[in-house]
XYZ file of C-alpha atoms in Angstrom:
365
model
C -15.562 -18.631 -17.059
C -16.061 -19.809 -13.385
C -19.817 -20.166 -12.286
C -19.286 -20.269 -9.029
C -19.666 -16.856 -7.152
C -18.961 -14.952 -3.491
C -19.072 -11.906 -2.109
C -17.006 -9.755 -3.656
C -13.623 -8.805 -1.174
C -14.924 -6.493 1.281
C -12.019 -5.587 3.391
C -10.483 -4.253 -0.003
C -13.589 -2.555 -0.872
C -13.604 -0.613 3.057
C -9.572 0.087 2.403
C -10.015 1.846 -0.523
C -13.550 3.871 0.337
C -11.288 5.160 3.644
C -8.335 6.342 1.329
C -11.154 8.307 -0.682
C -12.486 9.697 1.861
C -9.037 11.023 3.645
C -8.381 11.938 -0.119
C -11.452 14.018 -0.591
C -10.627 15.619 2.616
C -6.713 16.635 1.972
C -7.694 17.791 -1.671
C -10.226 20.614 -0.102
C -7.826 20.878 2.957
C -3.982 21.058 0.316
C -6.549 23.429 -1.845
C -8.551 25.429 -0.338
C -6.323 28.605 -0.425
C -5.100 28.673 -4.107
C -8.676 27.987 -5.384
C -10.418 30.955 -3.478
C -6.762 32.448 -5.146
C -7.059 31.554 -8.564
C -11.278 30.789 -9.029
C -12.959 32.931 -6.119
C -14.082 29.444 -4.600
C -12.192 27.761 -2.131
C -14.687 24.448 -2.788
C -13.661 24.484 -6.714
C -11.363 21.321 -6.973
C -13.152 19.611 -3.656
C -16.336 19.916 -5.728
C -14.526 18.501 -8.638
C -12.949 15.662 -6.803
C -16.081 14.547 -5.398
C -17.778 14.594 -8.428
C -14.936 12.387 -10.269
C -15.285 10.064 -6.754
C -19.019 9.997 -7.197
C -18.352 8.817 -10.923
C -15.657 6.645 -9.898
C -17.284 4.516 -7.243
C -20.166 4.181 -9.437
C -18.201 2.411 -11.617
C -16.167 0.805 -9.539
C -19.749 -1.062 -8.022
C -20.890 -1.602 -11.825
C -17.346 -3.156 -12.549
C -17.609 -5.132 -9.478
C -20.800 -7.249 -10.736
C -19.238 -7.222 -14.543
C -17.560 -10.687 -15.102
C -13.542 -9.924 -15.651
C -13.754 -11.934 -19.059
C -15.550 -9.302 -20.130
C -12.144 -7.749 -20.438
C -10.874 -10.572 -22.070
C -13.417 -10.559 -24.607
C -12.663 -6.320 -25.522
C -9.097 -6.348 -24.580
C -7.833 -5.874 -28.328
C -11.120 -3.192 -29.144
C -10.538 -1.142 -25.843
C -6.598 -0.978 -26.667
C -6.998 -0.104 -30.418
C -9.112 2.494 -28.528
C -6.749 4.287 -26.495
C -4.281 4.132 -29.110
C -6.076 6.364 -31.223
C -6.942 8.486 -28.228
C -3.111 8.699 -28.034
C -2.861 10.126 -31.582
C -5.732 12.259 -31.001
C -3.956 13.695 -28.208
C -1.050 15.040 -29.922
C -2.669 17.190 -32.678
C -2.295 20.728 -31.903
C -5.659 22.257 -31.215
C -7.204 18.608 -30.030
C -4.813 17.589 -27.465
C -5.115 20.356 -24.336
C -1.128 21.454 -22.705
C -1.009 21.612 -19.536
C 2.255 21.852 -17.605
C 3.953 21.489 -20.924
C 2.865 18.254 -21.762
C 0.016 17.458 -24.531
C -1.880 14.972 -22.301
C -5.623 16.164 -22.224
C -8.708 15.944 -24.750
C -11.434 17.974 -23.816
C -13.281 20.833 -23.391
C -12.718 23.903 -20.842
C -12.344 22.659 -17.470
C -13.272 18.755 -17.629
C -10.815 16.875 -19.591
C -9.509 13.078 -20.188
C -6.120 12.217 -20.308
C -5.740 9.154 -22.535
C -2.481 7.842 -21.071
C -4.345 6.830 -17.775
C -6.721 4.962 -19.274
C -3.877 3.102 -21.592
C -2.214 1.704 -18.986
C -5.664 -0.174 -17.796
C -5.735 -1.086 -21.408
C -2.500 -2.287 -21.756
C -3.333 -4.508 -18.500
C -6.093 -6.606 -19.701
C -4.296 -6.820 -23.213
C -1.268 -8.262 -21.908
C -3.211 -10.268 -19.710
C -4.767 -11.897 -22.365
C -1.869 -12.628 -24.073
C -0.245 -14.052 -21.498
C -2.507 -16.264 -20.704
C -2.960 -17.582 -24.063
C 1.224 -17.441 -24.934
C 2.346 -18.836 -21.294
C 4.438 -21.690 -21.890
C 6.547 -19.214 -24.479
C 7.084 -16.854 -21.939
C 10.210 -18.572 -20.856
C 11.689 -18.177 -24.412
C 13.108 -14.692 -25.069
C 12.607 -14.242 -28.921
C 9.097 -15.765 -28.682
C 7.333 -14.850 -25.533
C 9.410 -11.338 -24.205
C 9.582 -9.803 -27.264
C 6.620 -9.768 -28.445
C 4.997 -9.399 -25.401
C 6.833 -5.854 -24.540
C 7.019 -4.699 -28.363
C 3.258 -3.023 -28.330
C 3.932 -2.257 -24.833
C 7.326 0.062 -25.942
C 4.768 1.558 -28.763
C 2.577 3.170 -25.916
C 5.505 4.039 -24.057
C 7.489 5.663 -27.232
C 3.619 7.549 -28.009
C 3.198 8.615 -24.591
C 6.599 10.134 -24.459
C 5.881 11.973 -27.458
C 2.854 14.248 -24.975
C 5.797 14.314 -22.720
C 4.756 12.056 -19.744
C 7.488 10.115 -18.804
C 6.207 9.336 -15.245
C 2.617 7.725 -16.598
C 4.943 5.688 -19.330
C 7.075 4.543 -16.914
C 4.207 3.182 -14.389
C 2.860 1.735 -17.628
C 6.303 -0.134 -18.423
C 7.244 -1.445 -14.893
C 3.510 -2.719 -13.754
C 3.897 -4.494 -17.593
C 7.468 -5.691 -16.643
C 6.128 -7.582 -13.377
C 3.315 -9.138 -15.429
C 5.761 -10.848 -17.869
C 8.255 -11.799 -14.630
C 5.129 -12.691 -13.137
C 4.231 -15.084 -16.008
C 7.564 -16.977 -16.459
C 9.877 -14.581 -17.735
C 13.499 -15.591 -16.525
C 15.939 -13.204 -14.512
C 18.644 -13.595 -17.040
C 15.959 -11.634 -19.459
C 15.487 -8.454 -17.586
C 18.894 -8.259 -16.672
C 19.518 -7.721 -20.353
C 16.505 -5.308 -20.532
C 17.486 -3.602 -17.679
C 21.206 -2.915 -19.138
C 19.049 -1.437 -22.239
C 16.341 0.334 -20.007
C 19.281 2.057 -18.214
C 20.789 2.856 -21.628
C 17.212 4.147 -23.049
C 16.134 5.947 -19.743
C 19.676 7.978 -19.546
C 18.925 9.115 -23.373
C 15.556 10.030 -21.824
C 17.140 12.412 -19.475
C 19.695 13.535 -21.914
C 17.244 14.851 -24.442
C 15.392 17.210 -22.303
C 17.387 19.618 -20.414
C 14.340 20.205 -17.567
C 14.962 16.472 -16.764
C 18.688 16.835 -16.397
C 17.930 20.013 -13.844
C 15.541 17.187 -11.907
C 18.006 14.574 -11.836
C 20.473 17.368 -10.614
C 18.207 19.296 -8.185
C 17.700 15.133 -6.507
C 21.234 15.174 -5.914
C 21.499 18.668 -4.662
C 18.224 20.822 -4.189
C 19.910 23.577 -2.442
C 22.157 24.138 -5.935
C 19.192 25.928 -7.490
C 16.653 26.123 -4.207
C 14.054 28.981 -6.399
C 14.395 27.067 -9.577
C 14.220 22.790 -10.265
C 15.074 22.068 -6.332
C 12.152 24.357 -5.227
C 9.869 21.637 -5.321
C 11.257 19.258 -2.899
C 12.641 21.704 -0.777
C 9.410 22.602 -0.269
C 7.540 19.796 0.049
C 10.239 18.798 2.587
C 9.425 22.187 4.391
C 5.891 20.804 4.565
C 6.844 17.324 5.989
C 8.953 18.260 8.750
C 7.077 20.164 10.569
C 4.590 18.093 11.096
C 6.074 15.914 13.782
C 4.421 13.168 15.140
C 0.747 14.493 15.199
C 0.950 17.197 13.115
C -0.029 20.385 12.900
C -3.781 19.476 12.682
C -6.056 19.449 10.021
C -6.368 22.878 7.396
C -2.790 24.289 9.512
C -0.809 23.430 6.567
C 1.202 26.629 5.754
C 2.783 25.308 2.760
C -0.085 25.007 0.694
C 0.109 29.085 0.860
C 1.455 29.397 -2.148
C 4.714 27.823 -1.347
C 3.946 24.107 -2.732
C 2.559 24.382 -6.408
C -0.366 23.313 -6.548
C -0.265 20.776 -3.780
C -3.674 19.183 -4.163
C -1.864 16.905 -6.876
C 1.528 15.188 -6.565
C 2.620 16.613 -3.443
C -0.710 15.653 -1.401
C 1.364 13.614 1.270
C 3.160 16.356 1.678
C 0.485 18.668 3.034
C -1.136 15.568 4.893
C 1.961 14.967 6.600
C 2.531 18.340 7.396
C -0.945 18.585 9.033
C -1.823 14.990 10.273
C 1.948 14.287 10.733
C 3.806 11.143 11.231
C 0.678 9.120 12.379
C -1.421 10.252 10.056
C 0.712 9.652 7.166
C 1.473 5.783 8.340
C -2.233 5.566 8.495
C -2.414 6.581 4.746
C 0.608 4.213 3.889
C -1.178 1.187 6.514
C -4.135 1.288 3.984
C -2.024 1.146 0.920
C -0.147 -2.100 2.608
C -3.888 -3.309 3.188
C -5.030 -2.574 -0.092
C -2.110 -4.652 -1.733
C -2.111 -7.228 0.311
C -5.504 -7.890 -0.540
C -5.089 -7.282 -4.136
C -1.944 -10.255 -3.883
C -4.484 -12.390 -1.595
C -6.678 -12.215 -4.630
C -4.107 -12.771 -7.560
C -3.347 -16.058 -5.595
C -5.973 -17.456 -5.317
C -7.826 -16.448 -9.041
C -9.491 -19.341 -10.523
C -7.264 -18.786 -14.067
C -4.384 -17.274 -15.373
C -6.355 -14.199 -16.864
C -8.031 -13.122 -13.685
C -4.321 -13.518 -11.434
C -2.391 -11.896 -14.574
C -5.276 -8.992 -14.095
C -5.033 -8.874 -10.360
C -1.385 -8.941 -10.562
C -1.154 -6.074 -13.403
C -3.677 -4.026 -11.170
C -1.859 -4.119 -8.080
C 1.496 -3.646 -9.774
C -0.157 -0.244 -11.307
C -1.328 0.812 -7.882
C 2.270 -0.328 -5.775
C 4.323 1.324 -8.382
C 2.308 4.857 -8.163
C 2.565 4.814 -4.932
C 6.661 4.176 -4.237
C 7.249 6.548 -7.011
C 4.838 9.173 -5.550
C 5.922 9.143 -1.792
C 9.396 8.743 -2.875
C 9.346 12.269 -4.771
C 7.425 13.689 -2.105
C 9.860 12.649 0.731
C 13.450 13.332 -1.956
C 14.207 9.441 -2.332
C 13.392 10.209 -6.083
C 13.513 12.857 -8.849
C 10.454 14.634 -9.282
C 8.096 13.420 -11.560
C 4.327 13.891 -11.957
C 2.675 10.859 -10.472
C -0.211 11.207 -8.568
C -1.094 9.133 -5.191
C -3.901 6.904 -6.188
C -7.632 7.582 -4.511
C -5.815 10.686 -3.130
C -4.320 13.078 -5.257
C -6.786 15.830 -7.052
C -7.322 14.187 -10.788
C -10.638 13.121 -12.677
C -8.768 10.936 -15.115
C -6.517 9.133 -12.948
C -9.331 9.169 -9.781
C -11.812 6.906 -11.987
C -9.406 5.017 -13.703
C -8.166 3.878 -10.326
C -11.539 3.267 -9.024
C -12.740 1.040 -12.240
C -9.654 -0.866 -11.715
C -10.478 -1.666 -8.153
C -14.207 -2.552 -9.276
C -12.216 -5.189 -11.503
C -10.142 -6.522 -8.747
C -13.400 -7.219 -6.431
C -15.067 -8.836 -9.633
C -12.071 -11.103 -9.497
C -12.364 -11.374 -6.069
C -16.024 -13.132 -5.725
C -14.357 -15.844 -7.767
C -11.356 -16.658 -5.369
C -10.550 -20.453 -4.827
């Protein structure tokens, strides 16, 4: 482990406290009306969300001074971990359904949902192994194989919740690591040729995912049904203009958008902060990554950039998939925007992995 410390990256650490604070905002602001709706309190999941953020940026300071080996060292315990929080998940009466996927342990109101925290896991596991296994990562038998065979176990256990939008964050931030690492090109086009095989079966099994895929191409063929979403949340964006609306104008979030303090957050942001204020939101993002690459680059061994790189991977991938369903460049799919979107689980997982990424950062070359 490298002795020699810095400051931790402060630029990173300003980026993402400003894209908690505009999130804390938009979550009262996108919720406001369907709380005082559906719990008398128009405060209930602003209260929530800043007592996840509170949490969260506790923990993302105590990760910050807690040496990334650290996750080296627990990378197989913390992994065995979530795996059984995966099985836990799926036993009727344990695991909580919500949306009609088995994705929550807990009790009443405040919940976990396992999958979050299993891609995190999955990180600092492969991380590991990678940098232990490096030189075999060019061979395909002996370094791909094995490296994405536990990863396709999550994916396959996750699925089994439903949550195919968490699994397949999980899979693609795991799919740059291994690239990342030494992987060749010829590899993944192979895997790709089976992903597309494996993803269309995906689809094909579930008749709600074949209505998404559909209502992508078309929304207006079923505009009250699987296209209301994005017609919607397209309703929301374009009105906003350049400046927007202003702030708490939305008229989407009244009851037209489901639920729109979650995945469809830009939406209601654009609609009220408009065109500015949703390149502000995507500005930060572009700061945040570029700090997390600056970082990955210039990590004093192969675990910390593998870590940095599996970390900002997580956090790029959220957000093209999120803004892309929110804007109809993609199916929908529930992924939230990270540091934005309303979600305890997903809110401090986030934040923890940031506190790793400015541990790693007070040890840049």
């Amino acid at each position: 482990m490298p002795n020699k410390k810095t400051e931790p990256d402060y630029v990173l650490m300003v980026t993402t406290i400003a894209l908690l604070v505009i999130g804390l905002i938009m979550v009262y602001s996108a919720s406001a009306a369907w709380a005082n709706y559906r719990f008398d309190d128009s405060f209930f999941f602003a209260k929530r969300q800043l007592f996840f953020a509170g949490v969260g940026v506790i923990a993302m300071l105590f990760m910050m001074r807690v040496d990334y080996w650290t996750w080296r060292t627990w990378a197989k315990v913390i992994l065995i971990i979530c795996f059984i929080l995966l099985v836990i998940v799926l036993i009727p009466g344990v695991g909580l359904v919500r949306g009609g996927a088995r994705s929550w342990i807990g009790v009443g109101a405040f919940s976990i949902q396992p999958s979050e925290f299993m891609k995190m896991a999955m990180i600092a596991f492969l991380a590991k192994y990678l940098s232990e296994n490096q030189k075999k990562i060019s061979s395909f038998k002996q370094g791909v194989i094995p490296s994405l065979s536990l990863v396709m176990v999550a994916f396959a256990m996750i699925m089994l919740q439903p949550d195919l939008g968490t699994g397949a964050v999980m899979v693609g931030t795991c799919v740059i690591m291994i690239f990342v690492a030494g992987a060749r090109l010829s590899h993944f086009a192979w895997l790709g040729v089976a992903g597309l095989a494996g993803f269309i079966a995906l689809i094909a099994s579930a008749p709600y995912r074949i209505k998404r895929i559909t209502s992508f191409l078309d929304p207006w063929s079923d505009p009250l049904g699987s296209g209301f979403q994005i017609i919607q949340s397209l309703y929301a964006i374009g009105p906003g203009g350049l400046m927007g609306m202003g702030l708490g104008e939305s008229r989407q979030k009244y009851f037209y958008l489901p639920e729109p303090q979650t995945d469809f957050i830009f939406a209601i942001l654009s609609e009220e902060l408009g065109f500015i204020g949703g390149f502000v939101v995507l500005l930060l993002f572009g700061i945040l990554l570029w700090r997390g690459i600056r970082i990955a680059l210039g990590a004093p061994d192969l675990f910390g950039s593998f870590l940095a790189v599996g970390i900002i991977s997580m956090v790029a991938i959220q957000v093209m998939i999120n803004i892309g369903v929110v804007t109809g460049l993609m199916p929908v799919t529930g992924i939230t925007l990270p540091l934005l979107s309303y979600g305890g689980s997903s809110l401090t997982l986030m934040l923890v992995s940031i506190g790793v990424l400015l541990n790693i950062s007070r040890y840049v070359r």
